[in-house]
Amino acid sequence: MSTVPASAATWTRRHLLGLEDLSAEEIIAILDTAESFAEVSDRPRKKVPALQGKVVFNLFFENSTRTRTSFSLAAKRLSADVQDFSASTSSLSKGESFIDTARNIEAMGSDVMIVRHSISGAPHLLSKHVRSSVINAGDGAHEHPTQGLLDLLTIRRKKGRIEGLTVGLVGDIAHSRVARSNIWGLTKLGAKVILCGPPTLVPRGFEQLGCEVAYHLDEVLPRLDVINVLRIQAERQQRGLFPSVSEYFYFYGVTQERILRSRPDVLLIAPGPINRGVELTPEVADGPNSAILDQVTNGLAVRMAVLYLVSGRAALANQPD
Amino acid sequence: MSTIHIKGGRLIDPSQGIDATLDLWLREKQVLAVGRDGPDQVDEVIDATGLIVCPGLIDCHVHLREPGNEEDETIATGADAALAGGVTTVACMPNTIPPLDTPGGVEYIVLQAKRAKKCNVYPVGAVSKGRSGSELAELGRLVEAGAVAFTDDGAPVANPALMKRALQYASMFDKVIMQHCQVMELTEGGVMNGGFQSMRLGIPGMPPEAEDIMVARDIRLAEVTGGRLHIQHISTARAVECVREGKRRGVRVTAEACPHHFTLTDDRLASFDSHFKMNPPLRTQSDVEAVIEGLTDGTIEVLSTDHAPHAPEKKARELNLAPFGIIGLETLVPLTISYLIEPGHLDWPTAIRMLTIAPAQLLGLEHRKGSLRPGFDADVTLLDPAARWVIDPSRSRSKSRNTPFGGWEVTGRAHTVIVNGEVRFRSGELTTS
Ligand SMILES: [Zn+2]
């Protein structure tokens, strides 16, 4: 990479566990670093030696092909060695504990562990038991910091700023780690956040995180600069949190009609994988307001930046000779 | 005949309204006398100058894990922890494997406690067969085998019809039904208090109304049956208010509070540390204040620990997978002193009452225990009220180490503990073999 942004020099953290812990300056440092890495993806030879000799482990205790692939590719573009470890094929099913598994992996010489887990706080627990850097790749309903960061990067690139924008998060906020990381990141960088969904999925109390809560999407649509459409899991309907998928779609589905009633320049983003016909229609997902594919590209750059920063290379690069 | 003379201490016995510098004589297994004059012939003199001398402390809510989970605790190790904490009598919960729902199971506890020869252990029987909440256990035969009360603790008696029958039936023996108040449908999958913090952290919540509703329901059932109801480990502001209101109406309801519910709040879960995972969960600051207020105004009359040992490998897991509960026997006294007495919420006699005669009455032991009347059991606790120390989980006498209070600097600890006229703990050391 050609230049390390000056803001990256302030980075001192060994782990990335969530956006709640980060200052606005630290978030900006990641976004600026990601900008400089985005350029690597445009090169014919998409590789820099920044993490040469480092070993990065993907510890996925919950399936997510897309996030794991993005992290793997990011690590490879930085010339790290990457190894996948998924719990389904592991000794965890034989009763080995989560911490023991991670310690074993560390004994194989890991420098960075990328951890995805269905339980909130699992990466935090791990960070207290290993010497490696731990990157949270999604923990329970708590945080998904790199998703939050790639959403921020996408918004910043498309809108030129984050401060002063009004961003709507639509869907299952209560159970969404993406929502929480977005809330922390957006509010720290000066955006207004409106959470929208039925009260069973957007319970009272989220106002205390500095957000506005709305139950009727059509009423808030005209105020939004960005719509971030979160996923609805069928399991929630089975647990009775909303009456049916079709009723959900009737009130909260992002359709072409709703886009037409929004601001002309409204930006539509959605963490994958999307359920076409549940949260949004195909024409909207593929339409001119959608930045869904840009998010995937930006995700790579963000993950390269995070890997680079937590492994301490930015500090070295910025040292005066 | 062996006689012990405990002299020069501040003797506090709320059952007799005593708070004065008085001496105490024990002979064999009984209290001989309290006062300034006693027999000249004594075998041992204990200088209690600067110490508080009180009836042996009673903890009505302890999990000893034997039978079934001896890797977490045994009756012997749990009783050691009790002695180290100044507790001479514990009532142990029936959620063992198998549960204490048969006379044989109850007698086994009595027998193992006798063998261990540490502190007094009284079994609490299960309310329902198999603790499954469908059919009453043989409560009468359990009483004959040694059960002092009934509960399905670990889980509530969910079915209101069964709860009503339990209150009716147990009143025949004047035994109390202790209830773990929780509407399970509202707490399914829950890990911590449901509220702002669980929302922020994305951790499944157990909302306070799950406790409030069952407390209200059971108070009404106690009212219509005339049975004795005891609310275990009360933790919410609304539940405290329900008990207060029930008492005002004359319902036979009592309640206990545990130290973690008057010292800690749910924001501790931001550490994702399973040592803060308990059931009922840590609540909010206003709930903590309500529990303290309930203790201050007499709504809550008993302090208990809900001592719930779990082996370290079980607690060192992801938050949702780790079991609920913390050990508490050795931190009961210092947390009570540091967080209730020192800030002025309770005076010494009131706190001692909650640890002695009040739990004795709850368990139907008030004719033998919880008091230093002549002829009562010679169970005595001597407390050093001023000792400053740092809680060190690695030094616990329990088989388990699951306390969130490690590293806390606290005031007060047990100095000497006498059970059945024998010194079983002295100056930080267990003196039983
Ligand atoms: Zn309980």
PDB file of C-alpha atoms in Angstrom, chain B residues 239-382:
ATOM      1  CA  ALA B 239     -41.766  -7.737  44.232  1.00  0.00           C
ATOM      2  CA  VAL B 240     -40.623  -5.982  47.409  1.00  0.00           C
ATOM      3  CA  GLU B 241     -43.666  -3.730  47.175  1.00  0.00           C
ATOM      4  CA  CYS B 242     -45.951  -6.769  46.737  1.00  0.00           C
ATOM      5  CA  VAL B 243     -44.553  -8.408  49.864  1.00  0.00           C
ATOM      6  CA  ARG B 244     -44.934  -5.170  51.820  1.00  0.00           C
ATOM      7  CA  GLU B 245     -48.533  -4.882  50.729  1.00  0.00           C
ATOM      8  CA  GLY B 246     -49.232  -8.580  51.433  1.00  0.00           C
ATOM      9  CA  LYS B 247     -47.921  -8.204  54.965  1.00  0.00           C
ATOM     10  CA  ARG B 248     -50.122  -5.166  55.463  1.00  0.00           C
ATOM     11  CA  ARG B 249     -53.087  -7.376  54.622  1.00  0.00           C
ATOM     12  CA  GLY B 250     -51.941  -9.977  57.127  1.00  0.00           C
ATOM     13  CA  VAL B 251     -50.764 -12.619  54.664  1.00  0.00           C
ATOM     14  CA  ARG B 252     -48.243 -15.103  56.105  1.00  0.00           C
ATOM     15  CA  VAL B 253     -45.482 -14.136  53.715  1.00  0.00           C
ATOM     16  CA  THR B 254     -41.778 -13.703  54.392  1.00  0.00           C
ATOM     17  CA  ALA B 255     -38.898 -12.826  52.084  1.00  0.00           C
ATOM     18  CA  GLU B 256     -35.154 -13.172  51.897  1.00  0.00           C
ATOM     19  CA  ALA B 257     -32.516 -11.111  50.104  1.00  0.00           C
ATOM     20  CA  CYS B 258     -29.032 -12.152  49.021  1.00  0.00           C
ATOM     21  CA  PRO B 259     -25.907  -9.967  49.196  1.00  0.00           C
ATOM     22  CA  HIS B 260     -25.421  -9.877  45.424  1.00  0.00           C
ATOM     23  CA  HIS B 261     -28.874  -8.350  45.052  1.00  0.00           C
ATOM     24  CA  PHE B 262     -28.047  -5.471  47.374  1.00  0.00           C
ATOM     25  CA  THR B 263     -24.512  -4.837  46.099  1.00  0.00           C
ATOM     26  CA  LEU B 264     -24.429  -5.377  42.318  1.00  0.00           C
ATOM     27  CA  THR B 265     -26.348  -4.151  39.263  1.00  0.00           C
ATOM     28  CA  ASP B 266     -26.842  -5.535  35.779  1.00  0.00           C
ATOM     29  CA  ASP B 267     -24.340  -3.170  34.143  1.00  0.00           C
ATOM     30  CA  ARG B 268     -21.664  -5.583  35.432  1.00  0.00           C
ATOM     31  CA  LEU B 269     -22.620  -7.912  32.585  1.00  0.00           C
ATOM     32  CA  ALA B 270     -20.851  -5.549  30.204  1.00  0.00           C
ATOM     33  CA  SER B 271     -17.768  -7.574  31.152  1.00  0.00           C
ATOM     34  CA  PHE B 272     -19.502 -10.703  29.780  1.00  0.00           C
ATOM     35  CA  ASP B 273     -18.102 -12.406  32.888  1.00  0.00           C
ATOM     36  CA  SER B 274     -20.210 -15.403  33.913  1.00  0.00           C
ATOM     37  CA  HIS B 275     -19.484 -14.664  37.583  1.00  0.00           C
ATOM     38  CA  PHE B 276     -22.184 -12.017  37.252  1.00  0.00           C
ATOM     39  CA  LYS B 277     -24.686 -14.536  35.908  1.00  0.00           C
ATOM     40  CA  MET B 278     -27.191 -15.564  38.534  1.00  0.00           C
ATOM     41  CA  ASN B 279     -30.876 -16.315  38.812  1.00  0.00           C
ATOM     42  CA  PRO B 280     -32.694 -14.127  39.712  1.00  0.00           C
ATOM     43  CA  PRO B 281     -30.340 -11.906  37.772  1.00  0.00           C
ATOM     44  CA  LEU B 282     -28.632  -8.750  38.950  1.00  0.00           C
ATOM     45  CA  ARG B 283     -31.157  -5.967  38.505  1.00  0.00           C
ATOM     46  CA  THR B 284     -30.954  -2.184  38.260  1.00  0.00           C
ATOM     47  CA  GLN B 285     -29.899   0.439  40.770  1.00  0.00           C
ATOM     48  CA  SER B 286     -33.528   1.208  41.659  1.00  0.00           C
ATOM     49  CA  ASP B 287     -34.155  -2.479  42.383  1.00  0.00           C
ATOM     50  CA  VAL B 288     -31.062  -2.581  44.596  1.00  0.00           C
ATOM     51  CA  GLU B 289     -32.342   0.450  46.466  1.00  0.00           C
ATOM     52  CA  ALA B 290     -35.774  -1.169  46.845  1.00  0.00           C
ATOM     53  CA  VAL B 291     -34.242  -4.357  48.257  1.00  0.00           C
ATOM     54  CA  ILE B 292     -32.259  -2.301  50.757  1.00  0.00           C
ATOM     55  CA  GLU B 293     -35.380  -0.344  51.661  1.00  0.00           C
ATOM     56  CA  GLY B 294     -37.252  -3.612  52.134  1.00  0.00           C
ATOM     57  CA  LEU B 295     -34.543  -4.787  54.509  1.00  0.00           C
ATOM     58  CA  THR B 296     -34.596  -1.489  56.367  1.00  0.00           C
ATOM     59  CA  ASP B 297     -38.362  -1.356  56.900  1.00  0.00           C
ATOM     60  CA  GLY B 298     -38.727  -5.036  57.773  1.00  0.00           C
ATOM     61  CA  THR B 299     -40.481  -6.148  54.594  1.00  0.00           C
ATOM     62  CA  ILE B 300     -37.587  -8.554  54.025  1.00  0.00           C
ATOM     63  CA  GLU B 301     -36.729 -10.291  57.288  1.00  0.00           C
ATOM     64  CA  VAL B 302     -34.054 -12.791  56.298  1.00  0.00           C
ATOM     65  CA  LEU B 303     -30.603 -12.562  54.727  1.00  0.00           C
ATOM     66  CA  SER B 304     -29.515 -15.636  52.789  1.00  0.00           C
ATOM     67  CA  THR B 305     -26.776 -16.473  50.323  1.00  0.00           C
ATOM     68  CA  ASP B 306     -28.254 -18.722  47.605  1.00  0.00           C
ATOM     69  CA  HIS B 307     -24.763 -20.273  47.767  1.00  0.00           C
ATOM     70  CA  ALA B 308     -24.630 -21.943  44.347  1.00  0.00           C
ATOM     71  CA  PRO B 309     -21.271 -23.552  43.656  1.00  0.00           C
ATOM     72  CA  HIS B 310     -20.230 -24.513  40.132  1.00  0.00           C
ATOM     73  CA  ALA B 311     -16.852 -26.003  39.227  1.00  0.00           C
ATOM     74  CA  PRO B 312     -14.542 -23.541  37.436  1.00  0.00           C
ATOM     75  CA  GLU B 313     -14.701 -25.349  34.093  1.00  0.00           C
ATOM     76  CA  LYS B 314     -18.468 -24.929  34.071  1.00  0.00           C
ATOM     77  CA  LYS B 315     -18.326 -21.204  34.731  1.00  0.00           C
ATOM     78  CA  ALA B 316     -15.466 -20.579  32.261  1.00  0.00           C
ATOM     79  CA  ARG B 317     -17.800 -20.771  29.320  1.00  0.00           C
ATOM     80  CA  GLU B 318     -19.611 -18.474  26.976  1.00  0.00           C
ATOM     81  CA  LEU B 319     -22.166 -16.450  28.929  1.00  0.00           C
ATOM     82  CA  ASN B 320     -25.285 -18.209  27.627  1.00  0.00           C
ATOM     83  CA  LEU B 321     -23.789 -21.647  28.333  1.00  0.00           C
ATOM     84  CA  ALA B 322     -22.392 -21.005  31.811  1.00  0.00           C
ATOM     85  CA  PRO B 323     -24.645 -22.045  34.702  1.00  0.00           C
ATOM     86  CA  PHE B 324     -26.410 -19.521  36.935  1.00  0.00           C
ATOM     87  CA  GLY B 325     -25.192 -18.854  40.446  1.00  0.00           C
ATOM     88  CA  ILE B 326     -22.370 -17.824  42.723  1.00  0.00           C
ATOM     89  CA  ILE B 327     -20.925 -19.039  45.994  1.00  0.00           C
ATOM     90  CA  GLY B 328     -21.779 -16.849  48.948  1.00  0.00           C
ATOM     91  CA  LEU B 329     -21.262 -18.412  52.362  1.00  0.00           C
ATOM     92  CA  GLU B 330     -17.884 -16.790  52.999  1.00  0.00           C
ATOM     93  CA  THR B 331     -18.885 -13.349  51.764  1.00  0.00           C
ATOM     94  CA  LEU B 332     -22.244 -13.069  53.560  1.00  0.00           C
ATOM     95  CA  VAL B 333     -20.894 -11.423  56.715  1.00  0.00           C
ATOM     96  CA  PRO B 334     -18.468  -8.932  55.153  1.00  0.00           C
ATOM     97  CA  LEU B 335     -20.956  -7.837  52.474  1.00  0.00           C
ATOM     98  CA  THR B 336     -23.680  -7.417  55.083  1.00  0.00           C
ATOM     99  CA  ILE B 337     -21.368  -5.324  57.233  1.00  0.00           C
ATOM    100  CA  SER B 338     -19.843  -3.329  54.378  1.00  0.00           C
ATOM    101  CA  TYR B 339     -23.053  -2.654  52.427  1.00  0.00           C
ATOM    102  CA  LEU B 340     -25.859  -2.696  55.006  1.00  0.00           C
ATOM    103  CA  ILE B 341     -24.416  -1.869  58.422  1.00  0.00           C
ATOM    104  CA  GLU B 342     -21.578   0.535  57.607  1.00  0.00           C
ATOM    105  CA  PRO B 343     -23.729   2.754  55.324  1.00  0.00           C
ATOM    106  CA  GLY B 344     -26.370   2.854  58.073  1.00  0.00           C
ATOM    107  CA  HIS B 345     -29.170   0.880  56.402  1.00  0.00           C
ATOM    108  CA  LEU B 346     -29.285  -1.626  59.271  1.00  0.00           C
ATOM    109  CA  ASP B 347     -28.049  -1.502  62.841  1.00  0.00           C
ATOM    110  CA  TRP B 348     -26.161  -4.439  64.260  1.00  0.00           C
ATOM    111  CA  PRO B 349     -29.033  -6.039  66.165  1.00  0.00           C
ATOM    112  CA  THR B 350     -31.310  -5.886  63.119  1.00  0.00           C
ATOM    113  CA  ALA B 351     -28.700  -7.447  60.852  1.00  0.00           C
ATOM    114  CA  ILE B 352     -27.972 -10.162  63.420  1.00  0.00           C
ATOM    115  CA  ARG B 353     -31.703 -10.825  63.744  1.00  0.00           C
ATOM    116  CA  MET B 354     -31.891 -11.432  59.979  1.00  0.00           C
ATOM    117  CA  LEU B 355     -29.071 -13.948  60.264  1.00  0.00           C
ATOM    118  CA  THR B 356     -30.211 -15.765  63.412  1.00  0.00           C
ATOM    119  CA  ILE B 357     -33.678 -15.811  64.968  1.00  0.00           C
ATOM    120  CA  ALA B 358     -35.518 -14.777  61.790  1.00  0.00           C
ATOM    121  CA  PRO B 359     -34.257 -17.708  59.681  1.00  0.00           C
ATOM    122  CA  ALA B 360     -34.690 -20.008  62.716  1.00  0.00           C
ATOM    123  CA  GLN B 361     -38.356 -19.033  62.836  1.00  0.00           C
ATOM    124  CA  LEU B 362     -38.686 -19.481  59.094  1.00  0.00           C
ATOM    125  CA  LEU B 363     -37.348 -23.036  59.336  1.00  0.00           C
ATOM    126  CA  GLY B 364     -39.215 -23.891  62.536  1.00  0.00           C
ATOM    127  CA  LEU B 365     -35.974 -24.113  64.535  1.00  0.00           C
ATOM    128  CA  GLU B 366     -36.696 -21.226  66.898  1.00  0.00           C
ATOM    129  CA  HIS B 367     -37.002 -23.492  69.934  1.00  0.00           C
ATOM    130  CA  ARG B 368     -33.414 -24.695  69.618  1.00  0.00           C
ATOM    131  CA  LYS B 369     -31.517 -22.287  67.412  1.00  0.00           C
ATOM    132  CA  GLY B 370     -31.096 -18.642  66.577  1.00  0.00           C
ATOM    133  CA  SER B 371     -30.918 -17.603  70.221  1.00  0.00           C
ATOM    134  CA  LEU B 372     -28.539 -17.717  73.206  1.00  0.00           C
ATOM    135  CA  ARG B 373     -31.214 -18.558  75.743  1.00  0.00           C
ATOM    136  CA  PRO B 374     -30.051 -21.101  78.334  1.00  0.00           C
ATOM    137  CA  GLY B 375     -30.807 -24.607  77.110  1.00  0.00           C
ATOM    138  CA  PHE B 376     -30.591 -23.693  73.431  1.00  0.00           C
ATOM    139  CA  ASP B 377     -28.075 -25.402  71.141  1.00  0.00           C
ATOM    140  CA  ALA B 378     -24.542 -24.169  71.769  1.00  0.00           C
ATOM    141  CA  ASP B 379     -24.063 -22.630  68.312  1.00  0.00           C
ATOM    142  CA  VAL B 380     -22.193 -19.353  68.583  1.00  0.00           C
ATOM    143  CA  THR B 381     -20.510 -17.055  66.087  1.00  0.00           C
ATOM    144  CA  LEU B 382     -17.851 -14.556  67.077  1.00  0.00           C
TER     145      LEU B 382
END
